[in-house]
Short mmCIF file of C-alpha atoms in Angstrom, two decimals:
data_model
loop_
_atom_site.label_atom_id
_atom_site.label_comp_id
_atom_site.label_asym_id
_atom_site.label_seq_id
_atom_site.Cartn_x
_atom_site.Cartn_y
_atom_site.Cartn_z
CA UNK A 1 85.80 132.84 115.14
CA UNK A 2 87.54 132.26 111.85
CA UNK A 3 87.04 129.18 109.76
CA UNK A 4 90.08 126.90 109.63
CA UNK A 5 91.30 125.82 106.21
CA UNK A 6 90.65 122.18 105.39
CA UNK A 7 93.37 119.54 105.40
CA UNK A 8 93.52 116.61 103.00
CA UNK A 9 93.37 113.08 104.46
CA UNK A 10 96.96 112.42 103.34
CA UNK A 11 98.27 115.34 105.48
CA UNK A 12 98.00 113.31 108.74
CA UNK A 13 97.79 109.70 107.53
CA UNK A 14 100.42 107.54 109.25
CA UNK A 15 101.67 104.00 109.71
CA UNK A 16 103.04 102.67 112.99
CA UNK A 17 105.00 99.39 112.71
CA UNK A 18 106.06 97.16 115.58
CA UNK A 19 107.44 93.61 115.80
CA UNK A 20 105.69 91.42 118.25
CA UNK A 21 107.74 89.61 120.91
CA UNK A 22 107.08 87.18 123.78
CA UNK A 23 106.44 90.21 126.04
CA UNK A 24 103.28 90.85 124.02
CA UNK A 25 101.65 87.47 124.42
CA UNK A 26 98.57 86.30 126.28
CA UNK A 27 97.99 82.94 127.96
CA UNK A 28 97.30 81.31 124.59
CA UNK A 29 100.67 82.32 123.20
CA UNK A 30 99.29 84.80 120.71
CA UNK A 31 99.56 88.58 120.92
CA UNK A 32 97.28 90.06 123.61
CA UNK A 33 94.38 92.10 122.21
CA UNK A 34 95.21 94.91 124.59
CA UNK A 35 98.69 95.27 123.00
CA UNK A 36 97.02 95.65 119.60
CA UNK A 37 94.48 98.12 121.03
CA UNK A 38 97.30 100.26 122.46
CA UNK A 39 99.09 100.34 119.13
CA UNK A 40 95.74 101.33 117.52
CA UNK A 41 95.26 104.16 120.07
CA UNK A 42 98.86 105.36 119.64
CA UNK A 43 98.60 105.54 115.83
CA UNK A 44 95.18 107.13 115.95
CA UNK A 45 96.31 109.65 118.52
CA UNK A 46 99.26 110.67 116.32
CA UNK A 47 96.92 111.16 113.36
CA UNK A 48 94.46 113.18 115.46
CA UNK A 49 97.25 115.37 116.82
CA UNK A 50 98.70 115.94 113.36
CA UNK A 51 95.35 116.77 111.82
CA UNK A 52 94.25 119.08 114.63
CA UNK A 53 97.65 120.75 115.08
CA UNK A 54 97.90 120.04 118.79
CA UNK A 55 96.81 117.75 121.64
CA UNK A 56 93.83 115.36 121.12
CA UNK A 57 92.45 112.90 123.53
CA UNK A 58 90.61 109.64 122.94
CA UNK A 59 86.88 110.14 123.43
CA UNK A 60 85.70 106.71 122.32
CA UNK A 61 86.69 103.61 120.55
CA UNK A 62 84.12 101.55 118.72
CA UNK A 63 83.91 98.67 116.30
CA UNK A 64 87.29 97.24 117.30
CA UNK A 65 87.43 94.00 115.32
CA UNK A 66 90.03 91.28 115.70
CA UNK A 67 89.97 89.32 112.46
CA UNK A 68 92.92 86.95 112.91
CA UNK A 69 95.39 86.19 115.69
CA UNK A 70 98.73 87.95 115.71
CA UNK A 71 101.80 85.80 116.59
CA UNK A 72 105.16 86.38 118.10
CA UNK A 73 107.47 87.36 115.24
CA UNK A 74 104.77 89.14 113.29
CA UNK A 75 105.56 92.63 112.04
CA UNK A 76 102.37 94.61 112.76
CA UNK A 77 101.54 97.71 110.75
CA UNK A 78 98.87 100.02 112.09
CA UNK A 79 97.59 102.39 109.40
CA UNK A 80 95.47 105.36 110.51
CA UNK A 81 93.79 108.35 108.93
CA UNK A 82 91.16 110.96 109.79
CA UNK A 83 87.88 109.90 108.20
CA UNK A 84 85.60 112.71 109.38
CA UNK A 85 85.77 115.95 111.44
CA UNK A 86 83.20 117.89 113.46
CA UNK A 87 83.72 121.14 115.33
CA UNK A 88 86.26 119.74 117.81
CA UNK A 89 86.09 116.01 117.24
CA UNK A 90 87.56 113.64 114.63
CA UNK A 91 86.86 110.05 113.68
CA UNK A 92 90.08 108.17 112.96
CA UNK A 93 89.88 104.86 111.07
CA UNK A 94 92.55 102.26 111.74
CA UNK A 95 93.53 99.11 109.83
CA UNK A 96 95.84 96.61 111.49
CA UNK A 97 97.99 94.36 109.17
CA UNK A 98 100.51 91.68 110.10
CA UNK A 99 103.22 89.87 108.18
CA UNK A 100 105.85 87.41 109.24
CA UNK A 101 109.11 89.26 109.99
CA UNK A 102 111.25 86.79 107.98
CA UNK A 103 109.01 86.08 104.98
CA UNK A 104 108.18 88.13 101.86
CA UNK A 105 104.48 87.31 101.79
CA UNK A 106 101.97 90.14 101.72
CA UNK A 107 100.67 91.48 105.01
CA UNK A 108 97.17 90.39 105.95
CA UNK A 109 94.54 92.49 107.68
CA UNK A 110 94.16 91.28 111.22
CA UNK A 111 92.01 94.00 112.74
CA UNK A 112 90.30 97.38 112.39
CA UNK A 113 88.86 100.03 114.61
CA UNK A 114 87.24 103.46 114.67
CA UNK A 115 88.13 105.96 117.36
CA UNK A 116 86.78 109.43 118.10
CA UNK A 117 89.24 112.02 119.37
CA UNK A 118 88.58 115.45 120.80
CA UNK A 119 91.08 118.22 120.23
CA UNK A 120 91.86 120.08 123.43
CA UNK A 121 93.72 123.21 124.40
CA UNK A 122 96.20 123.64 127.23
CA UNK A 123 93.32 123.74 129.83
CA UNK A 124 91.79 120.55 128.46
CA UNK A 125 88.86 122.42 126.85
CA UNK A 126 87.67 121.54 123.37
CA UNK A 127 89.19 123.45 120.46
CA UNK A 128 88.25 123.70 116.83
CA UNK A 129 89.77 121.32 114.27
CA UNK A 130 90.24 121.87 110.54
CA UNK A 131 87.79 120.09 108.32
CA UNK A 132 89.13 116.96 106.62
CA UNK A 133 89.10 117.03 102.82
CA UNK A 134 88.68 113.58 101.28
CA UNK A 135 91.06 113.12 98.29
CA UNK A 136 89.93 109.83 96.76
CA UNK A 137 86.72 107.88 96.22
CA UNK A 138 87.80 105.64 99.10
CA UNK A 139 88.30 108.72 101.35
CA UNK A 140 84.88 109.98 100.35
CA UNK A 141 83.26 106.60 101.21
CA UNK A 142 85.05 106.57 104.60
CA UNK A 143 83.80 110.12 105.23
CA UNK A 144 80.20 109.16 104.52
CA UNK A 145 80.40 105.97 106.57
CA UNK A 146 81.87 107.97 109.47
CA UNK A 147 78.84 110.31 109.38
CA UNK A 148 76.58 107.24 109.66
CA UNK A 149 78.61 105.97 112.66
CA UNK A 150 78.40 109.37 114.29
CA UNK A 151 74.63 109.50 113.84
CA UNK A 152 74.38 106.07 115.50
CA UNK A 153 76.69 107.02 118.38
CA UNK A 154 74.62 110.10 119.10
CA UNK A 155 71.33 108.25 118.88
CA UNK A 156 72.60 105.54 121.25
CA UNK A 157 73.78 108.14 123.70
CA UNK A 158 70.37 109.93 123.59
CA UNK A 159 68.48 106.66 124.07
CA UNK A 160 70.60 105.67 127.09
CA UNK A 161 70.20 109.12 128.67
CA UNK A 162 66.43 109.01 128.11
CA UNK A 163 66.22 105.60 129.73
CA UNK A 164 68.25 106.75 132.74
CA UNK A 165 66.04 109.82 133.19
CA UNK A 166 62.94 107.68 132.97
CA UNK A 167 64.24 105.21 135.56
CA UNK A 168 65.28 108.09 137.87
CA UNK A 169 61.79 109.65 137.57
CA UNK A 170 60.32 106.27 138.55
CA UNK A 171 62.56 106.13 141.61
CA UNK A 172 64.72 103.35 140.24
CA UNK A 173 68.47 103.74 140.83
CA UNK A 174 71.40 102.18 139.03
#
């Protein structure tokens, strides 16, 4: 198997912008968190597909943080980039910003998330992805932080599987 050449973070970085309407609201009159989460997943999926050069599926979403409410009339910008790559997986970092559609004030960060995508072939099997090449100090920091998050995700998964095996051996079901 040949090594794939690396791709810089800027090669797949993208911004998805959407104006929020009354169709996006929850019972409190602010934008529903699920609407924001879908925009986050859409932007992250585009970045993962661009970086990997083909289909990629959401494997997990963690650390989704809602920092401020989003209102009807806000122009939401979802900025995403690949932070880290493994053999067939990628962590995509996403920042969500909002600004009033009719004002010239700077956008404020209203949320953030980290998603893991798996690149897949036509049969849905994992396929290799190019390594990401950090270009700036900020990209390098994001790369290092992503490695820490990956270590924690794997440790959490191992601990849960160990607990389930122990409970099963003791005859305890779900």
